[in-house]
Tab-separated table of C-alpha atoms in Angstrom:
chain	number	residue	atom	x	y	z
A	1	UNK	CA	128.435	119.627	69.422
A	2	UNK	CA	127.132	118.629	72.476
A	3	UNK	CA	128.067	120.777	75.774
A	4	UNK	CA	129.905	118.858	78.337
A	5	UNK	CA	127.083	118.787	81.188
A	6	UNK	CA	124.816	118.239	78.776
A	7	UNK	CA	126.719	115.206	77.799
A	8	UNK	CA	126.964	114.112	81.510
A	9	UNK	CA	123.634	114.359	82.412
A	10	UNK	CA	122.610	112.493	79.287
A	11	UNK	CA	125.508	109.855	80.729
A	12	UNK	CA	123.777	109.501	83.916
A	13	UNK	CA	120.408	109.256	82.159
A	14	UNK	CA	121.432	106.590	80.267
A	15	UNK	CA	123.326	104.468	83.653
A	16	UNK	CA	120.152	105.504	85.600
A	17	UNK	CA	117.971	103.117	83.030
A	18	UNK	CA	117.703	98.898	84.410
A	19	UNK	CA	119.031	97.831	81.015
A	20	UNK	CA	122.060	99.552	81.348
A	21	UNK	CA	122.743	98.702	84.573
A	22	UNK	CA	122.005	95.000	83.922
A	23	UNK	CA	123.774	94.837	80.734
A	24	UNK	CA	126.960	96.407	82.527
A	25	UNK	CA	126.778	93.963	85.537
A	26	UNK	CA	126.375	91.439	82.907
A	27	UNK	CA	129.906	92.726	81.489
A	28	UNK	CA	131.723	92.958	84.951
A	29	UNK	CA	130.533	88.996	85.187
A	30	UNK	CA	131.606	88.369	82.133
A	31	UNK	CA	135.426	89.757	82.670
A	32	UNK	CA	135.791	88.435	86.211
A	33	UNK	CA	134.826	84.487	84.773
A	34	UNK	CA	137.312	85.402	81.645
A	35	UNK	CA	140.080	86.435	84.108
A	36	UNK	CA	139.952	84.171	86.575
A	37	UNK	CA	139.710	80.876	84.123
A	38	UNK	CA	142.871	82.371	82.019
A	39	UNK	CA	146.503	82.131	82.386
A	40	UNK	CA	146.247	85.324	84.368
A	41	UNK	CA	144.442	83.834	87.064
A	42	UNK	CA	147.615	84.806	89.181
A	43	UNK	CA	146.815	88.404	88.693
A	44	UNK	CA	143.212	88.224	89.511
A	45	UNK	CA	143.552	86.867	92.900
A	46	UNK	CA	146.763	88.865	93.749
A	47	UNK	CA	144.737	92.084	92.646
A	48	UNK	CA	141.397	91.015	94.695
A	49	UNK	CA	143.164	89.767	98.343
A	50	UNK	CA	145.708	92.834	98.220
A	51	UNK	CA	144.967	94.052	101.196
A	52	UNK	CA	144.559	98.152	101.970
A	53	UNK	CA	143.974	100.393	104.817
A	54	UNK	CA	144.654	100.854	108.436
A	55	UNK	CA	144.691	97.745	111.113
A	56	UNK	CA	142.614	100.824	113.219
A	57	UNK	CA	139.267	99.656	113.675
A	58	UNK	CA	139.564	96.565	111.420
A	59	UNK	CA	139.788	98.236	108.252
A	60	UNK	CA	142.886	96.464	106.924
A	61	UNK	CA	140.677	94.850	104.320
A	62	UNK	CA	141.455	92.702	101.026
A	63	UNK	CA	140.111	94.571	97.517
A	64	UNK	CA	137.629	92.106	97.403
A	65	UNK	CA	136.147	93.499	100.788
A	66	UNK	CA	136.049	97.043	100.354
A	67	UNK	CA	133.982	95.646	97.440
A	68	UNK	CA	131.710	93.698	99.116
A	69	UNK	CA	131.704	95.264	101.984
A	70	UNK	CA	132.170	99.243	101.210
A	71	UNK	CA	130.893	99.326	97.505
A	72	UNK	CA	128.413	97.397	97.932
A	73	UNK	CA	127.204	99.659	100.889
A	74	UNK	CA	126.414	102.561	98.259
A	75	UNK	CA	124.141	99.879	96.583
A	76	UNK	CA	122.327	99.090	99.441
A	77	UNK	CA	121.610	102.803	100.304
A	78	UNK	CA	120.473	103.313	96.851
A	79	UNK	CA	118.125	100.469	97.936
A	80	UNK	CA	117.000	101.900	101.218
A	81	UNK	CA	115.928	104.653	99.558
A	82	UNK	CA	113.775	103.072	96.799
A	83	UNK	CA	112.238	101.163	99.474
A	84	UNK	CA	111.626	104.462	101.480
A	85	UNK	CA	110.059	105.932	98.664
A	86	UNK	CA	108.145	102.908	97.781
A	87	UNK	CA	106.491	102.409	101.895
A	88	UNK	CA	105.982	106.060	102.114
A	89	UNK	CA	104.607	107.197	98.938
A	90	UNK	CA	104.661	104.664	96.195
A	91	UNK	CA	103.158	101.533	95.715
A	92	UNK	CA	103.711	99.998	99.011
A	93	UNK	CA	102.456	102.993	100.384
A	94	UNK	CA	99.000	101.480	99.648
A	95	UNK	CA	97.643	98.032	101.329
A	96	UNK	CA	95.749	96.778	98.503
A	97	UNK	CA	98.543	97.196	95.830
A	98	UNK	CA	101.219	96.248	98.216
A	99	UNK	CA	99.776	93.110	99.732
A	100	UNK	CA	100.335	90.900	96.521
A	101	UNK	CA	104.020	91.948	95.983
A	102	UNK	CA	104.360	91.424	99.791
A	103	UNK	CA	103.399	87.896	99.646
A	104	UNK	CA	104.960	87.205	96.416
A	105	UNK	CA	108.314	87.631	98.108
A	106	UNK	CA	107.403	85.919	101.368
A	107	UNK	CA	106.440	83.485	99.406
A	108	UNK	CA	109.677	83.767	96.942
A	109	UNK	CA	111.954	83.241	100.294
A	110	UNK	CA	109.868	81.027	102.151
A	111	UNK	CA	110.098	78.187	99.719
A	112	UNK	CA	113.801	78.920	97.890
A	113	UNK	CA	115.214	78.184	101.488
A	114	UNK	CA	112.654	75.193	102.571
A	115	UNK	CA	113.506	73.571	99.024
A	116	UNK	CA	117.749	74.191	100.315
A	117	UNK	CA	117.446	73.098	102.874
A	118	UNK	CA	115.339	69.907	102.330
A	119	UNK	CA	117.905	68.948	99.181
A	120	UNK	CA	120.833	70.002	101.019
A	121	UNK	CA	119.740	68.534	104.573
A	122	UNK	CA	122.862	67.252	106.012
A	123	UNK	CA	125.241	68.780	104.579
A	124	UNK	CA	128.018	70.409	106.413
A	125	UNK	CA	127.278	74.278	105.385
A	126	UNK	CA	123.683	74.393	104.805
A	127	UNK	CA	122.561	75.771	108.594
A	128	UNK	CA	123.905	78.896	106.762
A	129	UNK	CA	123.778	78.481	102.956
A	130	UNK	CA	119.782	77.850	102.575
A	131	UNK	CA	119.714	81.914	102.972
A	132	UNK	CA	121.775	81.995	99.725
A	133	UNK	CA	118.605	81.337	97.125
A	134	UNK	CA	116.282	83.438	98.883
A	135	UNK	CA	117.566	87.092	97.220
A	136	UNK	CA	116.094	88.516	93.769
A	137	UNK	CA	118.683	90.915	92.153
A	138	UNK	CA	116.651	93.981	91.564
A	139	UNK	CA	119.317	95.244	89.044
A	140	UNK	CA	119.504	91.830	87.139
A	141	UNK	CA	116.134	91.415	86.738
A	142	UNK	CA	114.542	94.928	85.754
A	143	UNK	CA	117.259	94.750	83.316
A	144	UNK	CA	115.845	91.588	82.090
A	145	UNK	CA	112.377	92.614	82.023
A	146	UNK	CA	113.261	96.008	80.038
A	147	UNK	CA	114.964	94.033	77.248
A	148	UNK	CA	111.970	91.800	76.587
A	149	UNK	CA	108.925	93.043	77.774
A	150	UNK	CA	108.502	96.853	75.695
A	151	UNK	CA	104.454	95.895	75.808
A	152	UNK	CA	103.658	94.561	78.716
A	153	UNK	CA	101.823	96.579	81.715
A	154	UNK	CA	103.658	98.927	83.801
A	155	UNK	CA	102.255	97.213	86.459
A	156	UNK	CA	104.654	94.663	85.612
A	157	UNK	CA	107.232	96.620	86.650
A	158	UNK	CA	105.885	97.899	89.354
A	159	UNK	CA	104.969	93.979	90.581
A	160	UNK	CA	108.426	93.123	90.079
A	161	UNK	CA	110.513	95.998	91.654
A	162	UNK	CA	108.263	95.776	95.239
A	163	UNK	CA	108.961	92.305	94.900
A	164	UNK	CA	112.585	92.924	94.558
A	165	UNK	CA	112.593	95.496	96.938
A	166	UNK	CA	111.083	93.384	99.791
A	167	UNK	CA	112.649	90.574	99.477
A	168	UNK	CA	116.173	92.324	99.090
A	169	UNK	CA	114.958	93.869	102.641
A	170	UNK	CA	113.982	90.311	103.920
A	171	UNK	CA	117.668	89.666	102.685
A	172	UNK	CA	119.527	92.198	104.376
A	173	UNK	CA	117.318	91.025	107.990
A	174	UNK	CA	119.055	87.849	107.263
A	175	UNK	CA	122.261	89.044	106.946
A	176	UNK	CA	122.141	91.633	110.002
A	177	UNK	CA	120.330	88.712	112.351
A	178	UNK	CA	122.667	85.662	111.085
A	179	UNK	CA	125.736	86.460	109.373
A	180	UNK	CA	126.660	88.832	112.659
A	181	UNK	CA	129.331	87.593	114.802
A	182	UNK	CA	131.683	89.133	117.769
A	183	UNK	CA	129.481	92.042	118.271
A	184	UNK	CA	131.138	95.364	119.609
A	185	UNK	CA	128.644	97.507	122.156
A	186	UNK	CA	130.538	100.670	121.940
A	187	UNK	CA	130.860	100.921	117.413
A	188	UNK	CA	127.050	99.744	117.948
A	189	UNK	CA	126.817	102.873	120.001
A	190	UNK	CA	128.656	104.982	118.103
A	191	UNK	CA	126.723	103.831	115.124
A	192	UNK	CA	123.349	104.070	116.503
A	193	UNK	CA	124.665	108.077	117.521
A	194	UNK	CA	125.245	108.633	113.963
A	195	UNK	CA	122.065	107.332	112.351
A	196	UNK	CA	120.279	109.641	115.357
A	197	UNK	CA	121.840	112.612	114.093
A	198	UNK	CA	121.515	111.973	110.768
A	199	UNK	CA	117.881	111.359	111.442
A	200	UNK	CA	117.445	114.663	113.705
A	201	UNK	CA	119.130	116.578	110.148
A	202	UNK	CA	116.862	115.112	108.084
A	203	UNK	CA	113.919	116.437	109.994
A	204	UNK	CA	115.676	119.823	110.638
A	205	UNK	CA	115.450	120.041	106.809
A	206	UNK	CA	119.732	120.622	106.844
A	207	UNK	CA	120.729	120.008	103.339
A	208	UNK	CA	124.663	120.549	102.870
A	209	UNK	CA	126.686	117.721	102.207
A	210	UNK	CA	129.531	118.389	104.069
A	211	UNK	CA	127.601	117.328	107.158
A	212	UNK	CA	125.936	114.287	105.865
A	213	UNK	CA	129.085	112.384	104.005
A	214	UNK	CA	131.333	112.328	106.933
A	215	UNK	CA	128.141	111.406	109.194
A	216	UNK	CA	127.874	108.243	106.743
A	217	UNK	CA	131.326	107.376	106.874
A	218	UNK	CA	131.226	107.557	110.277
A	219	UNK	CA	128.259	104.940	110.335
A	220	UNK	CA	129.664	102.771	108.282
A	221	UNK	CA	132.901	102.540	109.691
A	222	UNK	CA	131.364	101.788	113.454
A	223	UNK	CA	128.703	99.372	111.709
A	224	UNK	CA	131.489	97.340	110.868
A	225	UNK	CA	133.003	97.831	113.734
A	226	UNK	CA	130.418	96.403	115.653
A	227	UNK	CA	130.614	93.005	113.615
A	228	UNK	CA	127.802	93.583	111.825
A	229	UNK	CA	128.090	93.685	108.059
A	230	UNK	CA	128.407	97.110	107.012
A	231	UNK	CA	125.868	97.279	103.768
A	232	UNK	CA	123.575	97.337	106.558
A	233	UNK	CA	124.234	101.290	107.498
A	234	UNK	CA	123.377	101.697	103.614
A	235	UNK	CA	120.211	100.601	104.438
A	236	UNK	CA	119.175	102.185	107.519
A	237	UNK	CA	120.448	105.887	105.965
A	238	UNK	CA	118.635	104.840	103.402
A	239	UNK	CA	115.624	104.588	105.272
A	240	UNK	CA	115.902	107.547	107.658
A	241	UNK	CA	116.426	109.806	104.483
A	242	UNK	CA	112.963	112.171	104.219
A	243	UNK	CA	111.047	111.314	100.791
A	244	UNK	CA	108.241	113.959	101.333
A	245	UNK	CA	109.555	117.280	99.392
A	246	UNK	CA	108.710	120.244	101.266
A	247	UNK	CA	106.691	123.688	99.862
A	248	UNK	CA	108.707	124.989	97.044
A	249	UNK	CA	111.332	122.063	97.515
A	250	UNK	CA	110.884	120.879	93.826
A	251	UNK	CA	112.664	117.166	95.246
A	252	UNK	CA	113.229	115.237	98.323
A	253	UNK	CA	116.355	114.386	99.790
A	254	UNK	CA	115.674	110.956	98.933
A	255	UNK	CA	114.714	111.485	95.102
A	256	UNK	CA	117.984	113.683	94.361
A	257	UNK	CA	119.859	111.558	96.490
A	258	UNK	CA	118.601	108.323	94.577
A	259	UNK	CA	118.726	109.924	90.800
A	260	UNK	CA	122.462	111.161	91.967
A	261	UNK	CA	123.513	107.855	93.477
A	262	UNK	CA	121.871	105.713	90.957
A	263	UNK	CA	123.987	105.630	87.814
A	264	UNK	CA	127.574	104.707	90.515
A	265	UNK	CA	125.849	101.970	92.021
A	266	UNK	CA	125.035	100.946	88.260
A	267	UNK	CA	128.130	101.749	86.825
A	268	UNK	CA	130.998	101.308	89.705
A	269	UNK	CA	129.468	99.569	93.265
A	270	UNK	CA	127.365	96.703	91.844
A	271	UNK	CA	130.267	95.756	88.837
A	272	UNK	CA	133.206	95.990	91.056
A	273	UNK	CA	131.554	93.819	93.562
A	274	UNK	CA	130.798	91.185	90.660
A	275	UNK	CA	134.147	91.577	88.803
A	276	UNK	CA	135.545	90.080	92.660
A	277	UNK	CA	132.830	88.011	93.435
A	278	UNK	CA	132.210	86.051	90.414
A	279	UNK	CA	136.011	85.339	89.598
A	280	UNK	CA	135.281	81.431	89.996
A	281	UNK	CA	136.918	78.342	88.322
A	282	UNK	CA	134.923	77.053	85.433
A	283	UNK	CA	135.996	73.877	83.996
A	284	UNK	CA	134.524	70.314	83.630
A	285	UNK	CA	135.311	69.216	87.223
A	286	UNK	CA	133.810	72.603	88.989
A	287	UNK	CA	130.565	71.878	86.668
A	288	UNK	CA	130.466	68.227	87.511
A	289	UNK	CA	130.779	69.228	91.258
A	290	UNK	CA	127.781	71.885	91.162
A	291	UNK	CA	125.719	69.003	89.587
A	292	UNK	CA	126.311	66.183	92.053
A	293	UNK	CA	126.863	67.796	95.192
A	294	UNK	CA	124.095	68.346	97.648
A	295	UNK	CA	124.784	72.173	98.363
A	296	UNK	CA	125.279	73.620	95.022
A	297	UNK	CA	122.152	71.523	93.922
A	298	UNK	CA	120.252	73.199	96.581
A	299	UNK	CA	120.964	76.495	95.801
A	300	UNK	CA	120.490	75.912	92.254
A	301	UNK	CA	116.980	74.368	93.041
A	302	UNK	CA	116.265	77.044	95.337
A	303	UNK	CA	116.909	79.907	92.989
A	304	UNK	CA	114.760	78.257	89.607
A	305	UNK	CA	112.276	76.115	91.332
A	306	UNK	CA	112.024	77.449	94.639
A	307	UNK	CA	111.766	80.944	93.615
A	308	UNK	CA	108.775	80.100	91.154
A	309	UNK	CA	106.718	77.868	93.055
A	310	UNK	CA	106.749	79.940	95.865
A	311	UNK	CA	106.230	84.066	93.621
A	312	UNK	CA	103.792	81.922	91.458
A	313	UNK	CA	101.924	79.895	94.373
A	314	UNK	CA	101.887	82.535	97.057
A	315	UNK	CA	100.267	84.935	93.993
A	316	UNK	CA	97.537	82.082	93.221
A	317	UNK	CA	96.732	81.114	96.889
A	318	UNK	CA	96.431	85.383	97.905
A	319	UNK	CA	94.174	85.916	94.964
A	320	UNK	CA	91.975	83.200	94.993
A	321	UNK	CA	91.672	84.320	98.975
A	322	UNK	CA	90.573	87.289	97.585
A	323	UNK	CA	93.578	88.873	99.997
A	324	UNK	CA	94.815	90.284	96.873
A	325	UNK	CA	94.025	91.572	93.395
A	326	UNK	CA	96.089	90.698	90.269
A	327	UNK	CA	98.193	93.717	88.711
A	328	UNK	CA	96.083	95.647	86.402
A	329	UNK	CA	95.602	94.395	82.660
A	330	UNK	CA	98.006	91.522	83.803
A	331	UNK	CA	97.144	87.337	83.528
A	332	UNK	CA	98.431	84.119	85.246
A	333	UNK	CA	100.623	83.506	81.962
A	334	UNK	CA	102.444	87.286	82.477
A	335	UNK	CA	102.898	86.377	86.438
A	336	UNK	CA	104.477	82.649	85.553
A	337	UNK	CA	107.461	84.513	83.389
A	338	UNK	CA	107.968	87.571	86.492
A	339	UNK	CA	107.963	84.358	88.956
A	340	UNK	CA	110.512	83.043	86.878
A	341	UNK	CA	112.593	86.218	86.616
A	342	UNK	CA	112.784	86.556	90.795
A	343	UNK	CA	115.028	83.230	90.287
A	344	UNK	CA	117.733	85.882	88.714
A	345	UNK	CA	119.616	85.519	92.378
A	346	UNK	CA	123.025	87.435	91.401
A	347	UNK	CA	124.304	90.350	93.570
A	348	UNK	CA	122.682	89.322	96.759
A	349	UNK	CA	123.120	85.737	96.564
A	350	UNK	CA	126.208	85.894	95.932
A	351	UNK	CA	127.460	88.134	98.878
A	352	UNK	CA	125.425	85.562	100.973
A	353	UNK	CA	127.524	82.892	99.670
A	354	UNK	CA	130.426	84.467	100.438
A	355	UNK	CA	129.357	85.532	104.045
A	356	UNK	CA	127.844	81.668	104.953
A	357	UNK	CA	130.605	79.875	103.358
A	358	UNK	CA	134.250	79.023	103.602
A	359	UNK	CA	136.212	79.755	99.931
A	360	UNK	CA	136.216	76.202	98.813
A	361	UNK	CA	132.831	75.826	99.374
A	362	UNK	CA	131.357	78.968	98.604
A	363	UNK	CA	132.659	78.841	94.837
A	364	UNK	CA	130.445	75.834	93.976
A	365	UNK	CA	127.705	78.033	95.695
A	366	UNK	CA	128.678	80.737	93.603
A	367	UNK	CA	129.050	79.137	90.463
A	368	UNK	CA	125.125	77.584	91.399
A	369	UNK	CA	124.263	81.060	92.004
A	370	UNK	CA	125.237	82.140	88.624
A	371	UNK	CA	124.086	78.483	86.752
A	372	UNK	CA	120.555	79.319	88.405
A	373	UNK	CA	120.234	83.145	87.721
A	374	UNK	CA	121.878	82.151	84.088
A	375	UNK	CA	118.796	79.714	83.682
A	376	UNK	CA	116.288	82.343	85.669
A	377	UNK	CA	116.954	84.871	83.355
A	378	UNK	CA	116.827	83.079	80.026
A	379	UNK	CA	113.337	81.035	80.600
A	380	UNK	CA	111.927	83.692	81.887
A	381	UNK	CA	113.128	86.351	78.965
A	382	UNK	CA	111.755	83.679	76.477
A	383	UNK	CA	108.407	83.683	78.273
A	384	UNK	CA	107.875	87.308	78.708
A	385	UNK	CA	109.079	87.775	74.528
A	386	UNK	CA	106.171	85.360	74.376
A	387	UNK	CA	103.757	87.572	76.589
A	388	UNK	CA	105.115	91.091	75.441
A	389	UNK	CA	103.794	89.911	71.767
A	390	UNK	CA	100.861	88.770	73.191
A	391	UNK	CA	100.276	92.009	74.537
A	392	UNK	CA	101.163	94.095	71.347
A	393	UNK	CA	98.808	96.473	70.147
A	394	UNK	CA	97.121	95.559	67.136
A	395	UNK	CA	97.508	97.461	63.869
């Protein structure tokens, strides 16, 4: 019989692996597009815009919110901190193995949103919705990759999640610069007090917890405050956590914080926000809609062509510039399927969508969002199959 921490830790093992996480996103989707296309539609939406919490400091907020906006904040520090790691001592830490990711998702956001907003050029909504194909889901598409690619490099992986990981950062600069409105000087104050101090703990090596959740909470609550959305404190205490362990410190703060974290933005944050977010109506006349209307289009055009032209053609043009160097023991034919896979939009996307757009309008977006990452995610796991047999060993 197994002991009971034992059998947690094996848990959180298992949650901390991309499959997992994917598959159970996958699941949340799956219940939230059940629900809300069933006779208890009622229930869904009564459940997800019951509202909660105190009118003090606007935080009388609908389910759904506290999803998008709290939840999701615990995803986005889990983020912060990969990328920490990642700049200060992983492989964006280093210029020439960094450079090609880097470009690959300039490259991957560049052309999603010039694509948008040349299809969609016109339309009322797209000053704001181009931003909604330019986000890979890191958790959507690792999961992807780990299902289908057993013998490719690891330097696939490692390609992909900097990819991810920069371009989710180029996504949450979008979101801070244009989805903030009515800004509050004083919460920004207050907020930029709080990240100080958790900064100046952080380098006084403090390490007890009772300091640093309330100092969170406190961020959070005056980042929203200040009208800007509130995943972004995730991301700056993500960033201002220290990654360097000290002597005889056998982790950082920002490894045990990440391997704790982890497995409840995989199991709880990331599928709560879906089971609210992806709750749209699916039925002959939503599909028809996505296909002949100019927004949807463009965000479905953004996400599976945009995304690969632009991963696949900023690769090409920063090679054969000699800028960059493909990954190791990786071809052309391996990049083409990972260019596909950053068209997996998902988590991201869709809290774009629902920032940029008015309801109506933002559930054609979202059901493009998930047409596109449904299409993403299927071409692309056929060509890596294709590529991880290539790359069997023989017998």
């Amino acid at each position: 019989m197994i002991a009971p921490r034992r059998a947690v830790a094996e848990f959180t093992r298992y949650l901390r692996t991309e499959t997992t996480g994917g598959l159970i996103l996958l699941a949340a989707t799956a219940v939230a597009l059940v629900w809300a296309n069933s006779p208890l539609r009622g229930t869904y939406e009564a459940l997800r815009d019951f509202r909660l919490g105190p009118e003090f400091l606007h935080l009388n907020l609908t389910v759904g919110d506290w999803a998008k906006d709290g939840l999701l904040a615990l995803f986005f520090f889990v983020a912060g901190l990969e990328l920490k790691r990642e700049l200060v001592v992983g492989e964006l830490s280093r210029v020439k193995q960094a450079i090609l990711p880097v470009l690959a998702a300039a490259g991957g956001m560049l052309v999603p949103a010039l694509v948008a907003l040349t299809i969609g050029a016109g339309t009322p909504g797209m000053d704001r919705a181009w931003a909604i194909p330019v986000a890979t889901d890191i958790a959507f598409a690792l999961g992807v990759l780990a299902l289908t690619a057993s013998n490719l490099p690891s330097s696939a992986r490692v390609f992909l999640l900097s990819l991810a990981v920069v371009d989710d950062l180029g996504a949450i600069l979008i979101i801070a610069i244009v989805f903030t409105s009515g800004f509050d000087l004083i919460a920004a104050g207050v907020a930029v007090l709080a990240l100080a101090l958790y900064a100046f703990l952080q380098h006084k090596r403090v390490r007890t917890s009772w300091l640093y959740v309330p100092l969170a909470l406190v961020t959070w609550v005056a980042v929203h405050s200040a009208g800007v959305h509130a995943t972004i404190a995730g991301v700056l205490l993500g960033l201002l956590t220290r990654v360097r362990p000290d002597e005889g410190e056998d982790e950082a703060p920002a490894i045990r914080l990440e391997h704790r974290l982890q497995p409840w933005s995989a199991a709880v944050a990331v599928p709560m926000f879906a089971l609210f977010a992806a709750g749209i109506a699916v039925n002959g006349d939503a599909l028809a809609q996505v296909f002949t209307t100019a927004l949807p289009l463009a965000v479905l055009f953004g996400l599976v062509g945009g995304k690969f032209v632009g991963i696949l053609g900023a690769s090409i043009l920063a090679v054969k510039l000699r800028i960059a160097e493909k990954p190791r023991g990786m071809g052309w034919r391996d990049l083409s399927a990972l260019a596909l896979l950053g068209g997996v939009g998902f988590t991201v996307s869709l809290l774009i969508a629902e920032l940029a757009l008015p309801e109506e309008t933002s559930e054609l977006a979202k059901a493009a969002v998930l047409i596109g990452s449904a299409v993403a995610s299927l071409g692309s796991a056929a060509l890596l199959l294709r590529r991880s047999r290539a790359h069997a060993p023989v017998d």
